[in-house]
Coordinates of C-alpha atoms and ligand atoms in Angstrom, one line a residue:
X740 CA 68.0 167.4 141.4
X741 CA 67.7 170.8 139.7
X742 CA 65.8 173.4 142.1
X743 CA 63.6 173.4 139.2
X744 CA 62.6 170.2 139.7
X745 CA 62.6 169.8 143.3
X746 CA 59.5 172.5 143.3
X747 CA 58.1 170.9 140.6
X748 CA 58.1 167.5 142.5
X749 CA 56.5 169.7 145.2
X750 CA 53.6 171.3 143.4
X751 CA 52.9 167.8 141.9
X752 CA 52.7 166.2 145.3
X753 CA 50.9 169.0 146.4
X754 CA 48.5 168.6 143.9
X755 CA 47.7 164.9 144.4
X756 CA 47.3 165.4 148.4
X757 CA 44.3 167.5 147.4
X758 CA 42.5 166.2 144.7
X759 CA 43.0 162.5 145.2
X760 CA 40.7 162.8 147.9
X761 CA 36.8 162.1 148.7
X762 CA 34.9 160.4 145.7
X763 CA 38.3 159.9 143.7
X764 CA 40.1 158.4 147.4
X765 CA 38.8 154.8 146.4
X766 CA 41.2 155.0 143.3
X767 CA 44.9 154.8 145.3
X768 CA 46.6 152.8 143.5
X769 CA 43.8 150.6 141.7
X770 CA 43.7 150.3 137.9
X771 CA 46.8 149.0 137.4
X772 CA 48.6 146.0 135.6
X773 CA 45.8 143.6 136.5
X774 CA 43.2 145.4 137.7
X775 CA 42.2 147.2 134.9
X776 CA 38.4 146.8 135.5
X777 CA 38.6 149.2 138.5
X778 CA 36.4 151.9 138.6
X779 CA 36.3 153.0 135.0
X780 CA 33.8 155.7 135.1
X781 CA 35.2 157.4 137.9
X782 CA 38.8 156.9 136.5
X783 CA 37.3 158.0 133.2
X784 CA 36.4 161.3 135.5
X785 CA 39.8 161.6 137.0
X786 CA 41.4 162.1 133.6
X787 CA 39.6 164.8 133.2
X788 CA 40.4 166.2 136.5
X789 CA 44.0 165.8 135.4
X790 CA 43.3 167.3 132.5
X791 CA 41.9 170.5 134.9
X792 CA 44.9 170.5 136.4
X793 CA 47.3 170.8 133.6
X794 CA 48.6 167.4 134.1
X795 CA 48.2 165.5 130.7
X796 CA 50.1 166.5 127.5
X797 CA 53.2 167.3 130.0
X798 CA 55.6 166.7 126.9
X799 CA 53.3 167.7 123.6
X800 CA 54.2 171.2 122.4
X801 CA 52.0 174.5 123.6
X802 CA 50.5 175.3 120.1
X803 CA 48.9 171.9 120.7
X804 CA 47.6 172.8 124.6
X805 CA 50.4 171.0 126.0
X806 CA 53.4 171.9 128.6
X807 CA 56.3 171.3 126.4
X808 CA 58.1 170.1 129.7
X809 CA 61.1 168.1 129.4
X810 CA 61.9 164.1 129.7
X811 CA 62.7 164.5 133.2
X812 CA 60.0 167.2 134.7
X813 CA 57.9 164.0 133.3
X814 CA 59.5 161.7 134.2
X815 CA 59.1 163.6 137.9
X816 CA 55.3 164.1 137.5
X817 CA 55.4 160.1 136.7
X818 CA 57.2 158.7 140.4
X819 CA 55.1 162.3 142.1
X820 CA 52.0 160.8 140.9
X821 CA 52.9 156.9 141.9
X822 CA 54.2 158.0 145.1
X823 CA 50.6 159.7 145.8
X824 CA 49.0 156.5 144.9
X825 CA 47.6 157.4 141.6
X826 CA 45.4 155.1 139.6
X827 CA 46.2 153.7 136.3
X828 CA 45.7 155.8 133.2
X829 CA 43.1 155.2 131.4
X830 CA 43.9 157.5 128.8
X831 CA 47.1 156.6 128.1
X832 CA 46.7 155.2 124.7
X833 CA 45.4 158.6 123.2
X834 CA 47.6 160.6 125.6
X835 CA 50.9 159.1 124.8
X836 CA 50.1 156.9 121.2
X837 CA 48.1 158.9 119.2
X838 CA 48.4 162.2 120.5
X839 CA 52.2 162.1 119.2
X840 CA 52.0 160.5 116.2
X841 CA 48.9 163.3 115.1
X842 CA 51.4 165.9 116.3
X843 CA 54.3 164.5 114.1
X844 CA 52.5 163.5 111.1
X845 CA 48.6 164.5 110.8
X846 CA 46.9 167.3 109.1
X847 CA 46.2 170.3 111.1
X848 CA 42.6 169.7 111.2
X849 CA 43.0 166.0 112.2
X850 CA 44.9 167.9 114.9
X851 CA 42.3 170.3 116.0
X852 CA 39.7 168.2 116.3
X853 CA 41.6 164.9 117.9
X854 CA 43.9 166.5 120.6
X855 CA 41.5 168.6 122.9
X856 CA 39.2 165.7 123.6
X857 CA 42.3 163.7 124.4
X858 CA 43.8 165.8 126.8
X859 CA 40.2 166.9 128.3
X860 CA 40.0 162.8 128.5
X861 CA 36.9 163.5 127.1
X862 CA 37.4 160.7 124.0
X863 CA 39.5 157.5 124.4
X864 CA 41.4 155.6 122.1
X865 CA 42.4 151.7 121.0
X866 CA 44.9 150.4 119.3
X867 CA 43.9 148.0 115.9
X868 CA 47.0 146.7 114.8
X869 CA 47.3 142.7 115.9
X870 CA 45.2 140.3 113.9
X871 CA 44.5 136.4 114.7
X872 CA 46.9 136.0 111.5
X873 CA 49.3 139.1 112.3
X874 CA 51.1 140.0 115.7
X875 CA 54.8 140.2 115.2
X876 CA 54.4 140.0 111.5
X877 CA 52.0 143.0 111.3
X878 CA 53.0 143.5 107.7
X879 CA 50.9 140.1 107.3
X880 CA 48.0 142.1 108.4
X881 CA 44.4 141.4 106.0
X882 CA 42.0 143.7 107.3
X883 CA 41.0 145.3 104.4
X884 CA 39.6 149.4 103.5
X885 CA 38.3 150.9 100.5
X886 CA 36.7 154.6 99.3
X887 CA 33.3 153.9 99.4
X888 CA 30.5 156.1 96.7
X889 CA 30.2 158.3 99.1
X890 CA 33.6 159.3 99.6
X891 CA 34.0 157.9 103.3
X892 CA 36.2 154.8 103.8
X893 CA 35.2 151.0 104.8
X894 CA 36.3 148.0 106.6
X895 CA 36.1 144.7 107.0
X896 CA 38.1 142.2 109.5
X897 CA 38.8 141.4 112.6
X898 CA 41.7 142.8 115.0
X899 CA 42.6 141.4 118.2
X900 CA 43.8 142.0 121.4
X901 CA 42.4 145.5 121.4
X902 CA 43.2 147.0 125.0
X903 CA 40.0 149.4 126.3
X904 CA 37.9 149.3 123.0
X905 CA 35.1 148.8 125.4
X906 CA 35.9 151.7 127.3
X907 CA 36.9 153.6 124.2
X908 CA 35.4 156.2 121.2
X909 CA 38.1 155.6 118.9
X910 CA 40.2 153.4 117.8
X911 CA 43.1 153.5 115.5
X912 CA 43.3 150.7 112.7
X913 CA 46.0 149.3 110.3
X914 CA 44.3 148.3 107.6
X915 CA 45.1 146.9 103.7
X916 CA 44.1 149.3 101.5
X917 CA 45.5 148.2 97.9
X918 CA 43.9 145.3 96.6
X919 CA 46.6 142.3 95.9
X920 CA 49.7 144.2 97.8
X921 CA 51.2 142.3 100.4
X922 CA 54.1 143.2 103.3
X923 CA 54.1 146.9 104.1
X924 CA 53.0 148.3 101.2
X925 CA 49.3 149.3 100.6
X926 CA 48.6 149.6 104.1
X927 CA 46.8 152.8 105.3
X928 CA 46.9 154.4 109.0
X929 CA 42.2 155.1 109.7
X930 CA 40.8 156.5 112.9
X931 CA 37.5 154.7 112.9
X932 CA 34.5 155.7 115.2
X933 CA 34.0 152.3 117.6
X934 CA 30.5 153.4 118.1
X935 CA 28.2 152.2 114.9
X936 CA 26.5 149.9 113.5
X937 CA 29.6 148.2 111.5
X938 CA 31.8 147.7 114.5
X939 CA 31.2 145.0 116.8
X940 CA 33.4 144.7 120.4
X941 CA 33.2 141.1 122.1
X942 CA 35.7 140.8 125.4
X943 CA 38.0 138.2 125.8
X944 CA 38.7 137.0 129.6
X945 CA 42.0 136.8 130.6
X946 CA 43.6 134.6 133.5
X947 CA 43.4 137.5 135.7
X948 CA 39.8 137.1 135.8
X949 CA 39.8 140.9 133.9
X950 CA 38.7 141.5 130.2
X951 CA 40.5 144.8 129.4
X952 CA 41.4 143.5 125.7
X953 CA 39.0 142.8 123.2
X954 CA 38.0 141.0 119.7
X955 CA 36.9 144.1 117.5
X956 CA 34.9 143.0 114.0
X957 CA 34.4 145.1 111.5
X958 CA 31.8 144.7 109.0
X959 CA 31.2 147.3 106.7
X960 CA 32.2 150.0 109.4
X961 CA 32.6 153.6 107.8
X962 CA 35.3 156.6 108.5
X963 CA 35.4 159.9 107.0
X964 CA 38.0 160.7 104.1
X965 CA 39.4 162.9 106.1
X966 CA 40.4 160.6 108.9
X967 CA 43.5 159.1 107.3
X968 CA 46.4 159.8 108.7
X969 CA 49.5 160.0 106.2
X970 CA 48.5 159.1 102.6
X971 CA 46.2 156.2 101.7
X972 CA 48.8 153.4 101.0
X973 CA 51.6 154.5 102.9
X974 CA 49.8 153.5 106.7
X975 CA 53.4 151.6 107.6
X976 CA 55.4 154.6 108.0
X977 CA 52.6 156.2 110.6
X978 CA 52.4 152.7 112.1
X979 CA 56.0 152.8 112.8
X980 CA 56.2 156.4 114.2
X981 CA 53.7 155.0 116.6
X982 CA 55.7 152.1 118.1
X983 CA 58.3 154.4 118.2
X984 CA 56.4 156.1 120.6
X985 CA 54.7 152.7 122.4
X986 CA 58.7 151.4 122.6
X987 CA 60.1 154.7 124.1
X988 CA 58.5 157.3 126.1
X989 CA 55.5 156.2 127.0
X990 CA 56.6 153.3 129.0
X991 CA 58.9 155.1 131.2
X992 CA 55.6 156.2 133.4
X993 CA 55.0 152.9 133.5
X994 CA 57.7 151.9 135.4
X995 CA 57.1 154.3 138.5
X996 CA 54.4 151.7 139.1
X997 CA 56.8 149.2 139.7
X998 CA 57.9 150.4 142.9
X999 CA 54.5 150.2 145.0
X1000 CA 54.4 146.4 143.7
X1001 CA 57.4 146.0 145.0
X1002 CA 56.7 147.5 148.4
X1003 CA 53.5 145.2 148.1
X1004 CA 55.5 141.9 148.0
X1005 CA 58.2 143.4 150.9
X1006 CA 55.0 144.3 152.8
X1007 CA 53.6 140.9 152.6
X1008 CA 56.8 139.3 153.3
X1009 CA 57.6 140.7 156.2
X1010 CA 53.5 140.2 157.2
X1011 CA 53.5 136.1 156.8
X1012 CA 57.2 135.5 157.7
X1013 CA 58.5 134.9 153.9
X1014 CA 61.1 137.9 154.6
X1015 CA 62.8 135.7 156.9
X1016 CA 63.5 133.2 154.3
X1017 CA 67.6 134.2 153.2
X1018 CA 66.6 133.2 149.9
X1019 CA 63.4 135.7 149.7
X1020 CA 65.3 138.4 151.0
X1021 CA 68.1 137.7 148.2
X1022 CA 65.5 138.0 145.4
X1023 CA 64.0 140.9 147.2
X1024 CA 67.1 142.8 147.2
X1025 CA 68.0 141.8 143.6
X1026 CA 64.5 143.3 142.4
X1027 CA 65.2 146.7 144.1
X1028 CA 68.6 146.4 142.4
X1029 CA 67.2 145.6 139.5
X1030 CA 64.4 148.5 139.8
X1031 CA 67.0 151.0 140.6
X1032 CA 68.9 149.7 137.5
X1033 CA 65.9 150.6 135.1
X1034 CA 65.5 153.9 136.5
X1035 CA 69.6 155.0 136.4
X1036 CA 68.7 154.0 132.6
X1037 CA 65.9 156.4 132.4
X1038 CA 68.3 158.8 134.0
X1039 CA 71.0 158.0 131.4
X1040 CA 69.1 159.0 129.0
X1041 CA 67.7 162.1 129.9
X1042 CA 71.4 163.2 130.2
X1043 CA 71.1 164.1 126.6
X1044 CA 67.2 165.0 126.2
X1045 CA 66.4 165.5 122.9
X1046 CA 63.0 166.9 122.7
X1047 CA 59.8 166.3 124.7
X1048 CA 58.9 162.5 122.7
X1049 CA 61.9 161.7 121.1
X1050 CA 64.5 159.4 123.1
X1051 CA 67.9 158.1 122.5
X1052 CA 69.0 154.4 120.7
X1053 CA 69.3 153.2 124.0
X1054 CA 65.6 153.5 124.9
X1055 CA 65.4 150.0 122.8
X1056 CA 66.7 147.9 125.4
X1057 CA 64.2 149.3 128.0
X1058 CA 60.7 147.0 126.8
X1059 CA 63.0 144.3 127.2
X1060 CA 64.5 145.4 130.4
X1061 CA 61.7 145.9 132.1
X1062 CA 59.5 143.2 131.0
X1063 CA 61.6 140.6 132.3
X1064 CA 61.7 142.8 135.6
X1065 CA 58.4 142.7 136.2
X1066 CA 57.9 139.2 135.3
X1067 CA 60.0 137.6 137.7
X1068 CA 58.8 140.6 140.6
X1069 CA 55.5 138.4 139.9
X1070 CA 56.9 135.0 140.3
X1071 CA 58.5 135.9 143.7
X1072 CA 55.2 137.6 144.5
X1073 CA 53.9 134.1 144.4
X1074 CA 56.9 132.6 146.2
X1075 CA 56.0 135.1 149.0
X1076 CA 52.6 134.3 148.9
X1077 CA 53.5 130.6 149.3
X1078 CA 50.5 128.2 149.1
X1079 CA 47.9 130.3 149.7
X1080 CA 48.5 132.2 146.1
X1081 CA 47.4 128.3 144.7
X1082 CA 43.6 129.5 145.2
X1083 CA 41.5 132.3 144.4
X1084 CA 41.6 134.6 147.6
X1085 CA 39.6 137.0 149.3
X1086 CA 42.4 138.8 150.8
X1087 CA 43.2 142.2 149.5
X1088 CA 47.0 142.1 149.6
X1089 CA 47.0 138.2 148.2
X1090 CA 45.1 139.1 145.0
X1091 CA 46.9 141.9 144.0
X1092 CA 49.8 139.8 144.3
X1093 CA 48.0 137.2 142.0
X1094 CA 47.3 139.8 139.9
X1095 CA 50.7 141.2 139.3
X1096 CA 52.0 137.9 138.7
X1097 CA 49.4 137.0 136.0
X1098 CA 49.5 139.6 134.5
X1099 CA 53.5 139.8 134.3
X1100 CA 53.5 137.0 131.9
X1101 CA 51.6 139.4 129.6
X1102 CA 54.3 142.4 130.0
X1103 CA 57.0 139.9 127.7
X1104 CA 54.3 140.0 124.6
X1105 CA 52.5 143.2 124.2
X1106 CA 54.1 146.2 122.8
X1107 CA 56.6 143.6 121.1
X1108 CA 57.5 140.1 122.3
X1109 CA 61.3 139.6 123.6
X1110 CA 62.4 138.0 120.7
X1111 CA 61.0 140.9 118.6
X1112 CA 62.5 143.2 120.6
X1113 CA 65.8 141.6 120.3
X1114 CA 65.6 141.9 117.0
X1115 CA 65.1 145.4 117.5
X1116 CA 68.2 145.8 119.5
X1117 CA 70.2 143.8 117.0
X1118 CA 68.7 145.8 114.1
X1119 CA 68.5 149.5 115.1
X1120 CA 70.3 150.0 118.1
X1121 CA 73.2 148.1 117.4
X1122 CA 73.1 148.3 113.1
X1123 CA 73.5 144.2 112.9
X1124 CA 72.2 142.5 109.1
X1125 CA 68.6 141.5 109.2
X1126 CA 68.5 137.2 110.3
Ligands
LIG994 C1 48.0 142.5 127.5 C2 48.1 142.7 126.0 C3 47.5 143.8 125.5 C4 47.6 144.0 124.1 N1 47.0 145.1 123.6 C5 47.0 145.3 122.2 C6 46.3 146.4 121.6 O1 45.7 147.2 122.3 N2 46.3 146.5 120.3 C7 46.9 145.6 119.5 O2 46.9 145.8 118.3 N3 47.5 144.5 120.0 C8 47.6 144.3 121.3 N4 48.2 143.2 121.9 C9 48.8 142.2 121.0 C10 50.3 142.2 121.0 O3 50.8 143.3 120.3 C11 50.7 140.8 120.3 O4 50.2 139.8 121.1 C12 52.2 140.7 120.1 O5 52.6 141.6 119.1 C13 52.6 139.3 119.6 O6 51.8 138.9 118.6 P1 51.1 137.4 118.6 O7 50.3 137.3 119.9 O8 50.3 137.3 117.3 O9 52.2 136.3 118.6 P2 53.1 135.8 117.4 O10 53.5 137.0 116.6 O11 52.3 134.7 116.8 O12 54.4 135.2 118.2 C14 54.4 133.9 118.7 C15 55.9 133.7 119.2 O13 56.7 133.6 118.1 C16 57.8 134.6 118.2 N5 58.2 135.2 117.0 C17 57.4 135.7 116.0 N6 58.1 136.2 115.0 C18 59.4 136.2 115.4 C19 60.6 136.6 114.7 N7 60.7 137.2 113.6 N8 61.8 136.3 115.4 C20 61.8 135.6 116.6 N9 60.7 135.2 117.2 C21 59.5 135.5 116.6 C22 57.2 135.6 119.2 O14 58.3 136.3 119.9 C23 56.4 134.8 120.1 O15 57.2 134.2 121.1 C24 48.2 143.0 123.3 C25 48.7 141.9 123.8 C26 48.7 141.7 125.2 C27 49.3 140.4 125.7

């Protein structure tokens, strides 16, 4: 570790130990995987004390008010800010989604008047890409947008799965722009206002009793000309910067998050006997191998840091890598549990366990199922014929 960093680290945890305190103390380590219902507001307010403290943007460029830091000093602030129990970003989808894709390919007034109210977390963002009809296939997607008399755009359709709309201003939407095309063509990349008349937001429950994703229908919604990003017709190629994004930077944060689960399930094990078990302490051991695994990857790749958002091929394997990590950490959270994860409990340490394992059968789907990201590997990391 560079001296660089090492004061870095220290400035980070530093700044933590004093502002994670009083009304924002209640946040340590809530908002998480699971538990994305916690606190919004107030999480909502600690963005923006973030934001004070020069702590979001740590990758975007300074003409656009961020840090230009590299992979690593981020990757740094990332296990500094876990380590101090920080809650889960509620941001995260404008901070490290559409915040890069506007700096890579949108206008510079889409620019100026997006990015500051992202990195002030003073407007949040959703995602509108999956469809009842179009999840892996998003080229099947049938939301549809035309130029309206009055210049601005409409839409009509449903997406699905939309992480935070409730909580959000914004949202970004994928949406079939040329009459009759099908596939990727004649699609066109909208940032739609979720607030009006057109748009309506219903929640949709998940097994961990939480409703962070939502149906979102739009009727006749409206957005200004102006709030296109890339040409009309050619949304695929911003779509695809964006996953680019989704797949590679942005969930190496994620990650650091790992490791207080994992001290969690030890915790409990070592509470209710379960670490006594040779077996449990095998799979225990495994995970932290398998944890320490993921991060030596992250390392690996910094080794050759290419810029503050762009990562190397061998950022494809990581989704898949750490999906499947995190999904069996939650099965042997529920081993550990034993019986008493069978029923709802009131016990702090038990539900949280509950919750990472519920929600852990989520991590294989979102951002790209396994087999999709397979395909991924095949295709682009390793330059094997499309199936
Ligand atoms: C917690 C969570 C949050 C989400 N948040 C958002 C969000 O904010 N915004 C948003 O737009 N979407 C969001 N999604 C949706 C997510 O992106 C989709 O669920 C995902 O892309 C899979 O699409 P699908 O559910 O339609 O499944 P399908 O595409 O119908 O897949 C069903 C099964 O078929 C397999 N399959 C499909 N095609 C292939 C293929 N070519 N080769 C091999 N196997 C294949 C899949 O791997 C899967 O196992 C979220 C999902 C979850 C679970």
């Amino acid at each position: 570790m560079s001296m660089n960093e090492q004061e870095f680290r220290q400035e980070v945890a530093d700044w933590m130990a004093t502002h994670l305190v009083g009304r924002f103390a209640c946040l340590k380590h809530r908002g998480g995987p699971g538990d994305e219902e916690a606190f919004p507001a107030l999480r909502k307010e600690w963005e923006q004390e973030l934001a004070a403290g020069g702590w979001v943007g740590l990758g975007w460029p300074k003409a656009h008010g961020g840090r230009d830091l590299p992979l690593a000093l981020q990757l740094a602030f990332h296990e500094e800010y876990v380590r101090a129990g920080g809650p889960g970003r509620i941001g995260h989808i404008g901070e490290t989604l559409m915040a890069p894709t506007l700096i890579a390919l949108g206008t510079p007034e889409q620019q100026r008047r997006f990015l500051p109210g992202i990195r002030e977390g003073r407007e949040y963002w959703a995602q509108g890409y999956s469809e009842p009809g179009a999840g892996s296939d998003l080229a099947a997607i049938t939301t549809r947008c035309w130029p309206g008399e009055d210049g601005r755009w409409r839409l009509q359709g449903q997406k699905v799965w939309t992480s935070l709309a409730h909580e959000s201003e914004w949202i970004f939407v994928v949406a079939r722009s040329t009459p009759g095309s099908v596939g990727r063509e004649g699609l066109s990349f909208l940032l739609v206002p979720l607030d009006q008349p057109g748009i309506e937001i219903h929640p949709i429950r998940q097994m961990t009793g939480e409703a962070e994703f939502n149906s979102v229908f739009f009727d006749g919604a409206v957005t200004e000309a102006d709030c296109i990003v890339g040409k009309p017709g050619e949304g695929w190629k911003v779509a695809m910067a964006l996953l680019g994004f989704e797949r590679g930077v942005s969930t190496l944060g994620q990650q650091m998050h790992f490791i207080h689960e994992l001290q969690l399930v030890i915790d409990v094990a070592r509470a209710n006997g379960a670490a006594r078990d040779p077996a449990i302490r095998q799979r225990i051991a495994d995970a932290w191998v398998g944890l320490q695994g993921l991060r030596y990857n992250g390392l690996r790749m910094l080794e050759e840091d290419t810029g503050s958002t762009k990562v190397r091929p061998e950022a494809l394997i990581y989704k898949y890598a750490w999906s499947n990590w995190h999904r069996e950490l939650g099965q042997l959270a529920m081993d550990v549990i034993g019986v008493a994860g069978d029923v709802r409990s009131d016990d702090d340490a038990v539900r949280r366990l509950q919750q990472v394992f519920f929600f852990s059968r989520a991590d294989t789907i979102y951002a790209g199922t396994n087999e999709i990201q397979l395909n991924i590997i095949a295709e682009r990391g390793l330059g094997m014929p499309r199936g």
